[in-house]
Amino acid sequence: MYFVVKALGLIVLLGWAAASGASKRCPGYIATHISETDDGFAASLKLNGQPCNKYGQDIASLTLSVRFDTSDRLHVHISDTEKTQYQIPQWIVPLDKGLGVDKRHHSLEFTHAHNETSGFGFKVQRDGEAIFDTTGHVLVFEDQYLELTSNVAADANIYGLGESPNWFRRNPDNTTITLWNRDVADPFGENVYGSHAVYMELQSKSAKFHGCYLHNSHGMDVVLAPGTVQYRVLGGTLDLYIFGGPTALDVIDQYTQLVGRPACIPYWALGFHNCRYGYTSVDEVNQVIANYSRARIPLEAAWTDIEYMDKTRDFTFDAVNYPVSEMKKQLDALHARGQKMVLITDPAIHVDDAYGTFVRGRDQDVFIKNADGSLYVGQVWPGYTVFPDWFAANTSEWWSDELQRYFDMLPIDGMWIDMNEPASFCTGSCGSNRPMNEEPTPPWLSTAPHRFINKTNRMLVPPYAINNHELELSDKTVETTAIHATGVTEYHVHNLYGHMESRATRDFLLAYRRNQRPFILSRSTFAGSGALVSHWTGDNMASWADLHVSIASVFDFGIFGIPMVGADICGFYGNTTEELCARWMELGAFYPFSRSHNAKGLAPQEPYRWASVAKATRRALRVRYALLAYMYSAYQDSVDHGWPVARPLVFEFPSSQFASNDKQMLIGSSILVSPVLTQGARSVDAVFPTGRWYDWYTHAHINGHNANVTLDAPLEHINVHIRGGSIVPTQRPEMTTRQVRQNDYELVVATSANGTATGQLYVDDGESFDTQHKWIDFSYDARVLYVAPRSGTMHVERAVTSLVLLGVVGAHTVSVNGVRVDCSTVVTPNSVVVTGLNIDLNTKSRIVVL
């Protein structure tokens, strides 16, 4: 029972509630010194009894700040009054503060409560429906442990939180999602390379979405149990942002407005990419490039892993197998064909007085230190290595200088930054006081036992152990006691490392090629990394399970604000099979970032290796390349609004019926991909939401009724359907994106049951930031197609020369702006195809098909 007091749009709840079972011993807090402003609320929080010191020292005095940042975003910050707890600096992750909104006109309502058992709690409601509710649960705030619990529905539909390979809808009854960046080969349900403490929930009753983000760089567990979501954090503050939605795309829009919109990409990034760890020479890579051409499989970019380096050291080239003179020839040849080159770079720098990159960095004091002030020396591919300290004053300048030297040798088109969790093969500063020329034993060959675990050092072994699946937090990475130039320990900022490297790398490329969009692929990411880089999901396995999980991982990063994402097609570890690779190439052709990649010492898996896989690849990539203009337009929606390119059905059809569907994938809102994910299957059960859906290849339509339909799926075929009510711009597919962009447009008008359809097209130069652009809207109703430029001043060179009308019966004449045109019309049982048109996309047009 609650006693309610309402004043100036805020409600104070006084009453009693059940205490959290996890925190019965802790007293919680009581709110005092409450004050209100037009756009928020503030209070002091004091311990409501004797400290429990559960996993650290209770902090007696806290500050609560509540601010209505925007009309649909609420900021709730609980921090230590003395401000000794680590908080992420604004320069590392710039957050949009919002202008502030009068709380009386906000879509969300904030209330707070107190009772003798659980102490202070708060609730956020939307239209009377609770979307974040800590009442009845004890707040724990200690120097090395924070605990905050919110009530959720008994069978909550929760998405996001990661990075962790898992099914898209998290199990609400028994899931622990750990955030601690980790170099590990994609184990199901465990923490891997990045940290994203954002989730969204679909409430079944209202069919509305909301979201929540915790802005904190520390290691944490987020525990889903029946009826609750609980944060268990190793330090910092509780810096919460709550998003009102109410649609899935609204939540992602609101989140990316806060942490940063996805970066513009160069158009070529949407092409198909090839890589392999283990190509022995530049000649072998040249042969691979030629093999793609001979097989008539599109190849946009050739990638090379660490083997191009001299002794796997950054910014060097193997003089025998990858001489820079031959690499230049390869780059020139690629450019002549409209193709690109991307090479890998790791952050770890080899300790060697004869290695200029190390010497210059040491002289400029840019590396992470031990507590005694000596260099922290770990172990990565070259041997003993040091790690750039992105907090140090000179590091960005040094990094840019090293990249400048590198690009002066070979001006590659894109950068791939790997191993940036950061990864280290040993635990602790294992290279300290070791000879520079010593070659340490790789850990996979070593029989040495793990070092003694010093449990008395709480920065090495914090009292609360997150579910990290390693013996120590410091395993496989830089030790948590290592010191950065600002004095902060790695313990507090570990999860920021890859994000900070991404920023430094992007800053260089922006200066090096002014006004050109960089392409950077990063393994480790954090909130806001989508504004800097793209991502791939890391070292997966060549397995049917990983094929399926890849869809969920792509969806996850759509929530995280990194829409340019994909998995290693055909699997990184393990030998793929012909059937698995064919099915994976079919699905991977529709990842926003589409790249084949696998590990050293395994069977090669370029798609031309098998006739069936080559056929499946050509067929699937032909669809992708036809859809490039559509995908690029969808990606511009990402840049403008944060919206993901690849989406689950539940984002467009918010219903519990689709809540767990991660076996199909929407591209934008209009293209539905239904892959085969089961070995030996030659058909697939695909669910079709209510409405018309048209087969991409035959144009036959299905009337969807929110039910499964069994579709034929021979080995070389992936099912693709167009959503009724959509107009999809396409172009004739070619071998490169540059060639495709030179072709005229064809509009596929897929009518709904009531005979209408809408669509859009975005056009710019695909390269620069200050490009002119044009948005063009399409609509169709009562056999009339309307073309209307929406915004922008760019002159679009290519015209619409053909139409494919689906769900339209018969056609004999076509007129454009009232003038009958001489064109060809072919009527089939499933479509009307009109060719020979010349519709200018720079002006309004009215096309009548009768």
PDB file of N, CA, C and O in Angstrom, residues 637-661:
ATOM      1  N   ASP A 637      19.282   6.368 -43.163  1.00  0.00           N
ATOM      2  CA  ASP A 637      18.363   6.443 -42.024  1.00  0.00           C
ATOM      3  C   ASP A 637      19.098   6.128 -40.726  1.00  0.00           C
ATOM      4  O   ASP A 637      18.762   6.674 -39.669  1.00  0.00           O
ATOM      5  N   SER A 638      20.099   5.247 -40.794  1.00  0.00           N
ATOM      6  CA  SER A 638      20.932   4.980 -39.623  1.00  0.00           C
ATOM      7  C   SER A 638      21.696   6.236 -39.220  1.00  0.00           C
ATOM      8  O   SER A 638      21.763   6.592 -38.035  1.00  0.00           O
ATOM      9  N   VAL A 639      22.290   6.905 -40.194  1.00  0.00           N
ATOM     10  CA  VAL A 639      23.068   8.117 -39.922  1.00  0.00           C
ATOM     11  C   VAL A 639      22.177   9.205 -39.341  1.00  0.00           C
ATOM     12  O   VAL A 639      22.569   9.920 -38.400  1.00  0.00           O
ATOM     13  N   ASP A 640      20.968   9.330 -39.864  1.00  0.00           N
ATOM     14  CA  ASP A 640      20.065  10.399 -39.431  1.00  0.00           C
ATOM     15  C   ASP A 640      19.327  10.076 -38.140  1.00  0.00           C
ATOM     16  O   ASP A 640      19.076  10.974 -37.327  1.00  0.00           O
ATOM     17  N   HIS A 641      18.977   8.795 -37.950  1.00  0.00           N
ATOM     18  CA  HIS A 641      18.109   8.424 -36.835  1.00  0.00           C
ATOM     19  C   HIS A 641      18.639   7.274 -35.980  1.00  0.00           C
ATOM     20  O   HIS A 641      18.024   6.962 -34.956  1.00  0.00           O
ATOM     21  N   GLY A 642      19.729   6.642 -36.406  1.00  0.00           N
ATOM     22  CA  GLY A 642      20.257   5.511 -35.662  1.00  0.00           C
ATOM     23  C   GLY A 642      19.629   4.185 -36.022  1.00  0.00           C
ATOM     24  O   GLY A 642      20.054   3.142 -35.511  1.00  0.00           O
ATOM     25  N   TRP A 643      18.639   4.175 -36.870  1.00  0.00           N
ATOM     26  CA  TRP A 643      17.888   2.952 -37.151  1.00  0.00           C
ATOM     27  C   TRP A 643      18.776   1.869 -37.748  1.00  0.00           C
ATOM     28  O   TRP A 643      19.592   2.135 -38.630  1.00  0.00           O
ATOM     29  N   PRO A 644      18.621   0.626 -37.309  1.00  0.00           N
ATOM     30  CA  PRO A 644      19.436  -0.456 -37.875  1.00  0.00           C
ATOM     31  C   PRO A 644      19.023  -0.779 -39.305  1.00  0.00           C
ATOM     32  O   PRO A 644      17.855  -0.640 -39.684  1.00  0.00           O
ATOM     33  N   VAL A 645      20.001  -1.224 -40.087  1.00  0.00           N
ATOM     34  CA  VAL A 645      19.723  -1.692 -41.444  1.00  0.00           C
ATOM     35  C   VAL A 645      19.098  -3.083 -41.387  1.00  0.00           C
ATOM     36  O   VAL A 645      18.087  -3.353 -42.046  1.00  0.00           O
ATOM     37  N   ALA A 646      19.704  -3.989 -40.610  1.00  0.00           N
ATOM     38  CA  ALA A 646      19.178  -5.337 -40.419  1.00  0.00           C
ATOM     39  C   ALA A 646      18.321  -5.349 -39.163  1.00  0.00           C
ATOM     40  O   ALA A 646      18.772  -4.943 -38.094  1.00  0.00           O
ATOM     41  N   ARG A 647      17.096  -5.819 -39.284  1.00  0.00           N
ATOM     42  CA  ARG A 647      16.130  -5.722 -38.188  1.00  0.00           C
ATOM     43  C   ARG A 647      15.401  -7.038 -37.968  1.00  0.00           C
ATOM     44  O   ARG A 647      15.120  -7.756 -38.926  1.00  0.00           O
ATOM     45  N   PRO A 648      15.031  -7.325 -36.727  1.00  0.00           N
ATOM     46  CA  PRO A 648      14.142  -8.463 -36.474  1.00  0.00           C
ATOM     47  C   PRO A 648      12.707  -8.085 -36.826  1.00  0.00           C
ATOM     48  O   PRO A 648      12.333  -6.901 -36.839  1.00  0.00           O
ATOM     49  N   LEU A 649      11.901  -9.078 -37.070  1.00  0.00           N
ATOM     50  CA  LEU A 649      10.499  -8.826 -37.391  1.00  0.00           C
ATOM     51  C   LEU A 649       9.796  -8.058 -36.282  1.00  0.00           C
ATOM     52  O   LEU A 649       8.934  -7.215 -36.541  1.00  0.00           O
ATOM     53  N   VAL A 650      10.170  -8.318 -35.021  1.00  0.00           N
ATOM     54  CA  VAL A 650       9.463  -7.700 -33.904  1.00  0.00           C
ATOM     55  C   VAL A 650       9.629  -6.190 -33.892  1.00  0.00           C
ATOM     56  O   VAL A 650       8.795  -5.473 -33.330  1.00  0.00           O
ATOM     57  N   PHE A 651      10.660  -5.669 -34.522  1.00  0.00           N
ATOM     58  CA  PHE A 651      10.821  -4.213 -34.583  1.00  0.00           C
ATOM     59  C   PHE A 651       9.750  -3.570 -35.465  1.00  0.00           C
ATOM     60  O   PHE A 651       9.340  -2.437 -35.225  1.00  0.00           O
ATOM     61  N   GLU A 652       9.330  -4.263 -36.500  1.00  0.00           N
ATOM     62  CA  GLU A 652       8.313  -3.738 -37.403  1.00  0.00           C
ATOM     63  C   GLU A 652       6.916  -4.225 -37.031  1.00  0.00           C
ATOM     64  O   GLU A 652       5.924  -3.560 -37.346  1.00  0.00           O
ATOM     65  N   PHE A 653       6.855  -5.376 -36.365  1.00  0.00           N
ATOM     66  CA  PHE A 653       5.576  -5.976 -35.984  1.00  0.00           C
ATOM     67  C   PHE A 653       5.638  -6.317 -34.495  1.00  0.00           C
ATOM     68  O   PHE A 653       5.909  -7.460 -34.109  1.00  0.00           O
ATOM     69  N   PRO A 654       5.450  -5.305 -33.636  1.00  0.00           N
ATOM     70  CA  PRO A 654       5.661  -5.499 -32.196  1.00  0.00           C
ATOM     71  C   PRO A 654       4.567  -6.350 -31.553  1.00  0.00           C
ATOM     72  O   PRO A 654       3.514  -5.862 -31.137  1.00  0.00           O
ATOM     73  N   SER A 655       4.833  -7.617 -31.507  1.00  0.00           N
ATOM     74  CA  SER A 655       3.885  -8.573 -30.957  1.00  0.00           C
ATOM     75  C   SER A 655       4.667  -9.713 -30.323  1.00  0.00           C
ATOM     76  O   SER A 655       5.750 -10.079 -30.792  1.00  0.00           O
ATOM     77  N   SER A 656       4.125 -10.284 -29.277  1.00  0.00           N
ATOM     78  CA  SER A 656       4.779 -11.430 -28.628  1.00  0.00           C
ATOM     79  C   SER A 656       4.955 -12.584 -29.595  1.00  0.00           C
ATOM     80  O   SER A 656       5.841 -13.427 -29.421  1.00  0.00           O
ATOM     81  N   GLN A 657       4.128 -12.628 -30.634  1.00  0.00           N
ATOM     82  CA  GLN A 657       4.232 -13.711 -31.614  1.00  0.00           C
ATOM     83  C   GLN A 657       5.580 -13.687 -32.322  1.00  0.00           C
ATOM     84  O   GLN A 657       6.094 -14.729 -32.721  1.00  0.00           O
ATOM     85  N   PHE A 658       6.176 -12.491 -32.484  1.00  0.00           N
ATOM     86  CA  PHE A 658       7.453 -12.364 -33.173  1.00  0.00           C
ATOM     87  C   PHE A 658       8.606 -12.069 -32.217  1.00  0.00           C
ATOM     88  O   PHE A 658       9.729 -11.835 -32.665  1.00  0.00           O
ATOM     89  N   ALA A 659       8.336 -12.092 -30.922  1.00  0.00           N
ATOM     90  CA  ALA A 659       9.312 -11.614 -29.940  1.00  0.00           C
ATOM     91  C   ALA A 659      10.601 -12.416 -29.944  1.00  0.00           C
ATOM     92  O   ALA A 659      11.669 -11.876 -29.635  1.00  0.00           O
ATOM     93  N   SER A 660      10.529 -13.700 -30.264  1.00  0.00           N
ATOM     94  CA  SER A 660      11.708 -14.569 -30.198  1.00  0.00           C
ATOM     95  C   SER A 660      12.255 -14.928 -31.572  1.00  0.00           C
ATOM     96  O   SER A 660      13.153 -15.764 -31.679  1.00  0.00           O
ATOM     97  N   ASN A 661      11.757 -14.313 -32.618  1.00  0.00           N
ATOM     98  CA  ASN A 661      12.163 -14.695 -33.977  1.00  0.00           C
ATOM     99  C   ASN A 661      13.526 -14.096 -34.305  1.00  0.00           C
ATOM    100  O   ASN A 661      13.653 -12.895 -34.534  1.00  0.00           O
TER     101      ASN A 661
END
